[in-house]
Short mmCIF file of C-alpha atoms in Angstrom, two decimals:
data_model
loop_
_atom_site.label_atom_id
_atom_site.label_comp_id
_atom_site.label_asym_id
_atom_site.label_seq_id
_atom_site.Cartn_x
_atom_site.Cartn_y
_atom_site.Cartn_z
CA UNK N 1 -11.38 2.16 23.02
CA UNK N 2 -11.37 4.31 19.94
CA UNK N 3 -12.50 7.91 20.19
CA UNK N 4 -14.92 9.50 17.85
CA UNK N 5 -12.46 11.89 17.11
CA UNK N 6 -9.77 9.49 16.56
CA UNK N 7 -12.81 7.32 14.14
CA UNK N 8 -13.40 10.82 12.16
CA UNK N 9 -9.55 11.58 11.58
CA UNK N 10 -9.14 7.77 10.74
CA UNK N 11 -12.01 7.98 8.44
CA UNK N 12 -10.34 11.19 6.83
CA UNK N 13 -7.28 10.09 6.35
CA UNK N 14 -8.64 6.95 4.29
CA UNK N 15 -10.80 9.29 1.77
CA UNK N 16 -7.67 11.22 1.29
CA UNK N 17 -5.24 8.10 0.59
CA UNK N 18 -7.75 6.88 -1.78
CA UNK N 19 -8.16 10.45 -3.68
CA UNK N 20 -3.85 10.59 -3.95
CA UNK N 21 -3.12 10.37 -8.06
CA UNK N 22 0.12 9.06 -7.61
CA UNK N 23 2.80 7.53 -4.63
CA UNK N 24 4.20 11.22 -3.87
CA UNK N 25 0.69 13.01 -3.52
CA UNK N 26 -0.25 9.64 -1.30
CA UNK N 27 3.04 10.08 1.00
CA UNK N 28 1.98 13.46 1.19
CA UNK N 29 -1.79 13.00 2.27
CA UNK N 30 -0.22 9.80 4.63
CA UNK N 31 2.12 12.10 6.87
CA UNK N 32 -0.15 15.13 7.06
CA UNK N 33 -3.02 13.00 7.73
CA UNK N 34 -0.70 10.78 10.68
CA UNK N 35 0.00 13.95 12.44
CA UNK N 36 -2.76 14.63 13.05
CA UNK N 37 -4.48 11.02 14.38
CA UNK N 38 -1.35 10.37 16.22
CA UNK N 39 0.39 13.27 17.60
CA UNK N 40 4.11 13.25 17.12
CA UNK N 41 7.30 14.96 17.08
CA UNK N 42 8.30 14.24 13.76
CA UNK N 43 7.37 11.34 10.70
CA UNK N 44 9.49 10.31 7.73
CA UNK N 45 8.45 8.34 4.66
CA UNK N 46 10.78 6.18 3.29
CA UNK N 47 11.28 3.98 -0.12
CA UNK N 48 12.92 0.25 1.00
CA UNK N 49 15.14 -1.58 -1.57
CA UNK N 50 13.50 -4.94 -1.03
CA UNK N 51 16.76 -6.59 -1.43
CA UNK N 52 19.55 -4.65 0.54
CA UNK N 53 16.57 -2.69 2.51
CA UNK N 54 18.25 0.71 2.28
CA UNK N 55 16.52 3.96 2.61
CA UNK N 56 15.89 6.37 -0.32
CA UNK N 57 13.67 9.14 -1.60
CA UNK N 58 13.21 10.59 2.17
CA UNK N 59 9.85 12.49 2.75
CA UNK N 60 10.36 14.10 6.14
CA UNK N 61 8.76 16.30 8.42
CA UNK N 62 9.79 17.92 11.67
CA UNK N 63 13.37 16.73 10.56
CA UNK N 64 16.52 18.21 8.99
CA UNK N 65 16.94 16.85 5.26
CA UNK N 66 20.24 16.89 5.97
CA UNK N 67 19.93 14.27 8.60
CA UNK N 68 19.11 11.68 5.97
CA UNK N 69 22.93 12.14 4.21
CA UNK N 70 24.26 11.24 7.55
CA UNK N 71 22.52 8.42 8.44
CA UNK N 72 23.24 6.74 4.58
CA UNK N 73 27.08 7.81 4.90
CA UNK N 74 27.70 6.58 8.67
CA UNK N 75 24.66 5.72 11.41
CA UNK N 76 22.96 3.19 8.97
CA UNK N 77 25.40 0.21 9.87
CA UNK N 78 24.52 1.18 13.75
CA UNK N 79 20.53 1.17 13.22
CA UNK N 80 20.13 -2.07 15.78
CA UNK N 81 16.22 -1.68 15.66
CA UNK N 82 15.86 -1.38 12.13
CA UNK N 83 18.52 -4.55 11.64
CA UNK N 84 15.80 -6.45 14.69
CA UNK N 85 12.86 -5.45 12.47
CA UNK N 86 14.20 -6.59 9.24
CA UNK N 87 16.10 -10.01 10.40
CA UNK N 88 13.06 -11.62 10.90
CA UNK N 89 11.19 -13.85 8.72
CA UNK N 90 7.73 -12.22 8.33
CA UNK N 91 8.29 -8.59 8.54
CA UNK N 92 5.59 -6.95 10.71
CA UNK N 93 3.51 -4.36 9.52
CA UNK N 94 3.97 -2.12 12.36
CA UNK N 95 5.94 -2.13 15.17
CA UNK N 96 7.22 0.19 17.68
CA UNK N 97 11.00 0.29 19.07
CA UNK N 98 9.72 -0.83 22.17
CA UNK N 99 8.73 -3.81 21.84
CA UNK N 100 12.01 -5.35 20.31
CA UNK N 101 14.65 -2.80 22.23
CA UNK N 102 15.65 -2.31 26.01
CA UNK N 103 16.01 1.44 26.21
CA UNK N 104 19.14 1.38 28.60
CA UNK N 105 20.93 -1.22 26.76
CA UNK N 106 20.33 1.25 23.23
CA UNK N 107 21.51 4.78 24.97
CA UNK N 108 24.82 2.76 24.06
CA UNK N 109 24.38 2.44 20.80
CA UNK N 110 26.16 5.25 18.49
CA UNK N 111 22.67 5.76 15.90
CA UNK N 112 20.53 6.02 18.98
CA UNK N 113 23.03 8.16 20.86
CA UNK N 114 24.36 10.17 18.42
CA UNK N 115 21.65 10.47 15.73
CA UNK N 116 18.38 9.96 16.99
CA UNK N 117 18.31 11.54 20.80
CA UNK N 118 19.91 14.98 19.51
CA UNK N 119 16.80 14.83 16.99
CA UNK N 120 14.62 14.39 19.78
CA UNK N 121 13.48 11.21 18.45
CA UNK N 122 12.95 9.05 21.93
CA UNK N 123 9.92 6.34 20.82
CA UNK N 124 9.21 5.37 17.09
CA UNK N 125 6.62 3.42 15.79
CA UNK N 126 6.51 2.55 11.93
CA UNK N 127 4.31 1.15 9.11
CA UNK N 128 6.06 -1.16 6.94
CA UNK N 129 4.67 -1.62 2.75
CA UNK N 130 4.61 -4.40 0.96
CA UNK N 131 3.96 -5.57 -2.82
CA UNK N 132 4.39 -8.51 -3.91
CA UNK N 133 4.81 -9.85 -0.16
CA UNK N 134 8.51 -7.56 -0.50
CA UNK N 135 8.96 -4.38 1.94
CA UNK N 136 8.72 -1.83 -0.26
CA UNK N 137 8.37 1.40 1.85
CA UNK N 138 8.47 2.29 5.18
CA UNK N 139 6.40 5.23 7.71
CA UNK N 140 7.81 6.31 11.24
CA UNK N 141 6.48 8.22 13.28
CA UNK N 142 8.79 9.63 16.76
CA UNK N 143 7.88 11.02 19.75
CA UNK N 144 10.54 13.08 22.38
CA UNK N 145 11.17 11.77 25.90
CA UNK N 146 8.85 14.08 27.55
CA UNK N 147 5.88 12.67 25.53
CA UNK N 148 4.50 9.13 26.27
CA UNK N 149 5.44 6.18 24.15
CA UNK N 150 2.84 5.05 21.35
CA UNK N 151 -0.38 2.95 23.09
CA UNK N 152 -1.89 -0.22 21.87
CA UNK N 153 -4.87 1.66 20.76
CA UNK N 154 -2.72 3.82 18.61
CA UNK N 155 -0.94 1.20 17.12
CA UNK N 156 -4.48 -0.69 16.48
CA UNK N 157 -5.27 2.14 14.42
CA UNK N 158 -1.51 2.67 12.59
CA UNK N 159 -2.24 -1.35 11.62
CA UNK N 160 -5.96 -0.57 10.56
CA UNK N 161 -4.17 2.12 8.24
CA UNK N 162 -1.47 0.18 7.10
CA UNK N 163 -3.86 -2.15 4.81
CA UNK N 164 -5.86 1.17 3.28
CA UNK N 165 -2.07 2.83 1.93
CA UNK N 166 -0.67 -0.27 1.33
CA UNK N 167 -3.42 -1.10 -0.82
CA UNK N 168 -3.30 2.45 -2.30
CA UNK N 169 0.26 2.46 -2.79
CA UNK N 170 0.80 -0.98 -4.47
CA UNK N 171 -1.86 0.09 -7.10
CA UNK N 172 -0.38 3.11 -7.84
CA UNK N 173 3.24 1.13 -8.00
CA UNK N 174 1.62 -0.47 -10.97
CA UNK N 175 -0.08 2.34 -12.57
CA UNK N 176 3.31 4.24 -12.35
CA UNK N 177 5.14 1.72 -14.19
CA UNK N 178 2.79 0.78 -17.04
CA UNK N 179 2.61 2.29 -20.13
CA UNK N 180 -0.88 3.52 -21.48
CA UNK N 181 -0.07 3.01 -25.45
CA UNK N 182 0.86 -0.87 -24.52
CA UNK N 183 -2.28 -1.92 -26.70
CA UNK N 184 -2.61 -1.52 -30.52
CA UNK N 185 -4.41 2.68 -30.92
CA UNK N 186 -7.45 0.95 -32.40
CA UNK N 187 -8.38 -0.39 -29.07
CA UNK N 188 -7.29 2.87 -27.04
CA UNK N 189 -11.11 4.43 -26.28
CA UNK N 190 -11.42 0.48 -24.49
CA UNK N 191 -10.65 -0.33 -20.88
CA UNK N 192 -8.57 -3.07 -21.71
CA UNK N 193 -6.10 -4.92 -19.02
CA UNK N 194 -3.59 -8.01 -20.14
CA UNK N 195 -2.54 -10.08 -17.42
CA UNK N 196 -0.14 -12.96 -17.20
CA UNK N 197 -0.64 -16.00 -15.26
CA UNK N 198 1.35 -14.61 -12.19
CA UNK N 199 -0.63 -11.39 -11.85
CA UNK N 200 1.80 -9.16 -13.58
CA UNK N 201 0.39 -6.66 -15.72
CA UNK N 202 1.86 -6.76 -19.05
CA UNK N 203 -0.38 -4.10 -20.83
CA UNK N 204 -3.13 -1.67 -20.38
CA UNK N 205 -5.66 1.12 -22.13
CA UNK N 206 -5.00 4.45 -20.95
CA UNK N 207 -8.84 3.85 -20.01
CA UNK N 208 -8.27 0.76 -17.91
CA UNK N 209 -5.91 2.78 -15.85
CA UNK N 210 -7.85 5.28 -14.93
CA UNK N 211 -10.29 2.92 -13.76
CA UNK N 212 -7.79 1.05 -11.35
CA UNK N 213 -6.97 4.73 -10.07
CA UNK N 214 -9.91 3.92 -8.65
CA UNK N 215 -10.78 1.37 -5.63
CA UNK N 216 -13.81 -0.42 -4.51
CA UNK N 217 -16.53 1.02 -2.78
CA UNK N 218 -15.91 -1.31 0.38
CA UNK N 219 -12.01 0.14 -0.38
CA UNK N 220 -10.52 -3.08 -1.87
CA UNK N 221 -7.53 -2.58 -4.26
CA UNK N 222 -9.14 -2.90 -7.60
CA UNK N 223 -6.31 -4.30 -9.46
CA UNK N 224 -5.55 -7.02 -6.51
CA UNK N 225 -9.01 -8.06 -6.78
CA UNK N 226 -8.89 -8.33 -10.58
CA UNK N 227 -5.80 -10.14 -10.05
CA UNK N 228 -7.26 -12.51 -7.38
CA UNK N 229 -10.16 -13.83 -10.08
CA UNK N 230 -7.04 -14.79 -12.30
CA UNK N 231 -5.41 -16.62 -9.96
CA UNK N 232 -8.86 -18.76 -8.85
CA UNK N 233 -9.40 -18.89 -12.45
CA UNK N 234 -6.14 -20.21 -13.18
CA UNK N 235 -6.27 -22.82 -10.68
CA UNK N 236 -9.99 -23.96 -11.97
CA UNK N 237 -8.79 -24.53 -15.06
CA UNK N 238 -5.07 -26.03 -15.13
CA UNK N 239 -6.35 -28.54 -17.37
CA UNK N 240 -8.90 -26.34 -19.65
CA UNK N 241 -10.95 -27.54 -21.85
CA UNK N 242 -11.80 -23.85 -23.09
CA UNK N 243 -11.27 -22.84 -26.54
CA UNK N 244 -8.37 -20.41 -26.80
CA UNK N 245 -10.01 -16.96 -26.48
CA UNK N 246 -13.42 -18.06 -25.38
CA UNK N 247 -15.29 -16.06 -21.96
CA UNK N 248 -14.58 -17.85 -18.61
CA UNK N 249 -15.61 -15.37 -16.32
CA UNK N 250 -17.84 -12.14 -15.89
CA UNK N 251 -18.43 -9.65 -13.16
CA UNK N 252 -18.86 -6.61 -11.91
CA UNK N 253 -16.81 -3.84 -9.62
CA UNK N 254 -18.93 -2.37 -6.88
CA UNK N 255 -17.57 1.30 -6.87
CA UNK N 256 -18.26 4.33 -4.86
CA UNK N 257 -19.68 5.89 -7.90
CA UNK N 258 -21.41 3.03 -9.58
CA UNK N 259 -20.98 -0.30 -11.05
CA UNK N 260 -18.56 -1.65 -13.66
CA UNK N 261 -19.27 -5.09 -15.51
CA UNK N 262 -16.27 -6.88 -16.67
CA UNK N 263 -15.50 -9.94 -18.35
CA UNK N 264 -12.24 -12.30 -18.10
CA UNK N 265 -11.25 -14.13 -21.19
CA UNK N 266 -8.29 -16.81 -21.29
CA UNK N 267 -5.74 -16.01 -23.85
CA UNK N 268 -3.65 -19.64 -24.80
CA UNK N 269 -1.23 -20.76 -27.26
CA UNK N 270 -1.53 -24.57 -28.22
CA UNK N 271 -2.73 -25.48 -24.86
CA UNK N 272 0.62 -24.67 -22.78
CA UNK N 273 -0.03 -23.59 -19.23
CA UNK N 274 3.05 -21.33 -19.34
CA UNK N 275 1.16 -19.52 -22.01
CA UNK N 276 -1.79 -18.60 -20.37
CA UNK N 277 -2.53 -14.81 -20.67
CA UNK N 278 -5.55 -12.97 -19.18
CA UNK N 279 -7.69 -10.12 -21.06
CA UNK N 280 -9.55 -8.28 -19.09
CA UNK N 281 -12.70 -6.32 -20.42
CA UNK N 282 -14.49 -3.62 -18.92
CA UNK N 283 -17.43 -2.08 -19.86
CA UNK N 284 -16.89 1.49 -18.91
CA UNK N 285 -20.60 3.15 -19.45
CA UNK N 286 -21.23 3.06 -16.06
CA UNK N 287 -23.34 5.40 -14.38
CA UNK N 288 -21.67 8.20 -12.12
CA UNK N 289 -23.39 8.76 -9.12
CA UNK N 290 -21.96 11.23 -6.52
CA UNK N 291 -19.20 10.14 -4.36
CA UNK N 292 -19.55 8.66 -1.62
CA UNK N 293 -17.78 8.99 2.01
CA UNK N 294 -15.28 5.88 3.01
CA UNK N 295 -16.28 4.32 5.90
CA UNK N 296 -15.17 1.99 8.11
CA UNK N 297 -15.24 -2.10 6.96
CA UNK N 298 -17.20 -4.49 9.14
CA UNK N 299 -14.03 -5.58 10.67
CA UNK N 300 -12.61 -2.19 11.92
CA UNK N 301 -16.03 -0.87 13.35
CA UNK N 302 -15.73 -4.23 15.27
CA UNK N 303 -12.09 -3.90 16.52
CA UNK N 304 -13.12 0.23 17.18
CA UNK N 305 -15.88 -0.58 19.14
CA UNK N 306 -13.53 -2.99 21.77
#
């Protein structure tokens, strides 16, 4: 069961991934925040290549940044666990090294032996992120042998976590990579999104993105839940009978500092499903109200309360 100091530092740590402007500020407010709801010897933040899964842009703490060049140059061919983790078919979210290795059997192994030991890293447990259903970034967290390995109840709350900054981080993924002149100036006071029939955003307002810096008030990625009407949209109307351009859809975003309508309108070039484009309009004079604490959802006061 779930302390009430381990529920305030949880809580904390959620405000604070939601309040990060951008994926280095987030990484930041992630480790800091980790530290402190799971005690550790040391944490490291990585960035995955979702196709040859190597390690890059190494946020670290309690660890020589120097230890990073050696494990790319040598002890990265040796990392069993890692190689376990990744080899399977649905990567988990979070894991710990002890459930997939036998301790005695890995002494032998040259990157637990030679590189992780003499760092005093003993027990790991990590936080794999994904977009687009690809690993895209990966948190561990190591303890020394003297301390105890990582409990279920800690892990409970690493997975709880893990949808929060995956969430966060995915969003601001996008709102890294999209430019906020992609629309015509005349249109650049308007929260404008364009979205493509496979939820890839191919154009935004400057407006619209500072909106989807933003997140629900329950703490649902604002863009994946934009992108989710699409999608059921999409499938409603494979065979539309809509006029190019006409309204399908309207509704509104529940924030934590007030409500935003929007409406969805299908963009379509002589009928062609491959075509299909979505325009998404916000109306941003929404009132402000003063923000409001995250809390946890339904589902994690349940699973806090076993």
């Amino acid at each position: 069961m779930l302390t009430e100091h381990q529920l305030q530092k949880y809580n904390s740590i959620v405000q604070n991934v939601y309040a990060s402007s951008d994926i280095n500020e987030l990484r930041i407010n992630v480790l800091y925040g980790l530290q402190k709801l799971i005690p550790c010897h040391s944490t490291a933040f990585f960035i995955v290549n979702s196709h040859t899964f190597e390690f890059s842009e190494p946020l670290l703490q309690g660890i020589e940044p120097s230890s990073f060049n050696d494990y790319n140059n040598y002890y990265h061919d040796f990392d069993i666990y890692k190689q376990v983790v990744f080899s399977q078919k649905n990567i988990p979210v979070t894991d710990r090294c002890s459930d997939y290795m036998n301790y005695r059997d890995w002494n032998n192994n040259a990157h637990r032996a030679d590189f992780l030991l003499p760092q005093s890293i003993y027990h790991l447990a990590c936080m794999q992120i994904f977009h687009e259903n690809q690993i895209c970034a990966e948190i561990s967290l190591h303890r020394n042998k003297q301390q105890q390995d990582f409990s279920d109840d800690e892990m409970m709350l690493l997975k709880l976590l893990q949808e929060h900054v995956n969430a966060r981080f995915t969003t601001l993924m996008v709102l890294q990579d999209i430019s906020p002149i992609s629309f015509d100036s005349s249109v650049s006071g308007m929260a404008l999104l364009l979205i493509d029939r496979h939820g890839h955003l191919q154009g935004a307002t400057g407006t619209a993105l500072e909106l989807l810096s933003q997140s629900l008030a329950s703490g649902q990625n604002i863009f994946r839940h934009i992108k989710e009407k699409c999608f059921r949209l999409f499938q409603e109307n494979e065979n539309p009978g809509n006029i190019p351009g006409s309204r399908i859809s309207s509704g509104r975003l529940e924030l934590s500092g007030g409500t935003c309508r929007y409406q969805i309108f299908q963009l379509q070039d002589e009928s062609m499903l491959k075509s299909i484009r979505y325009l998404v309009v916000f109306n941003n004079n929404y009132m402000q109200n003063n923000p409001k604490e995250y809390f946890l959802t339904s589902r994690e006061a349940q699973i806090a309360s076993l």
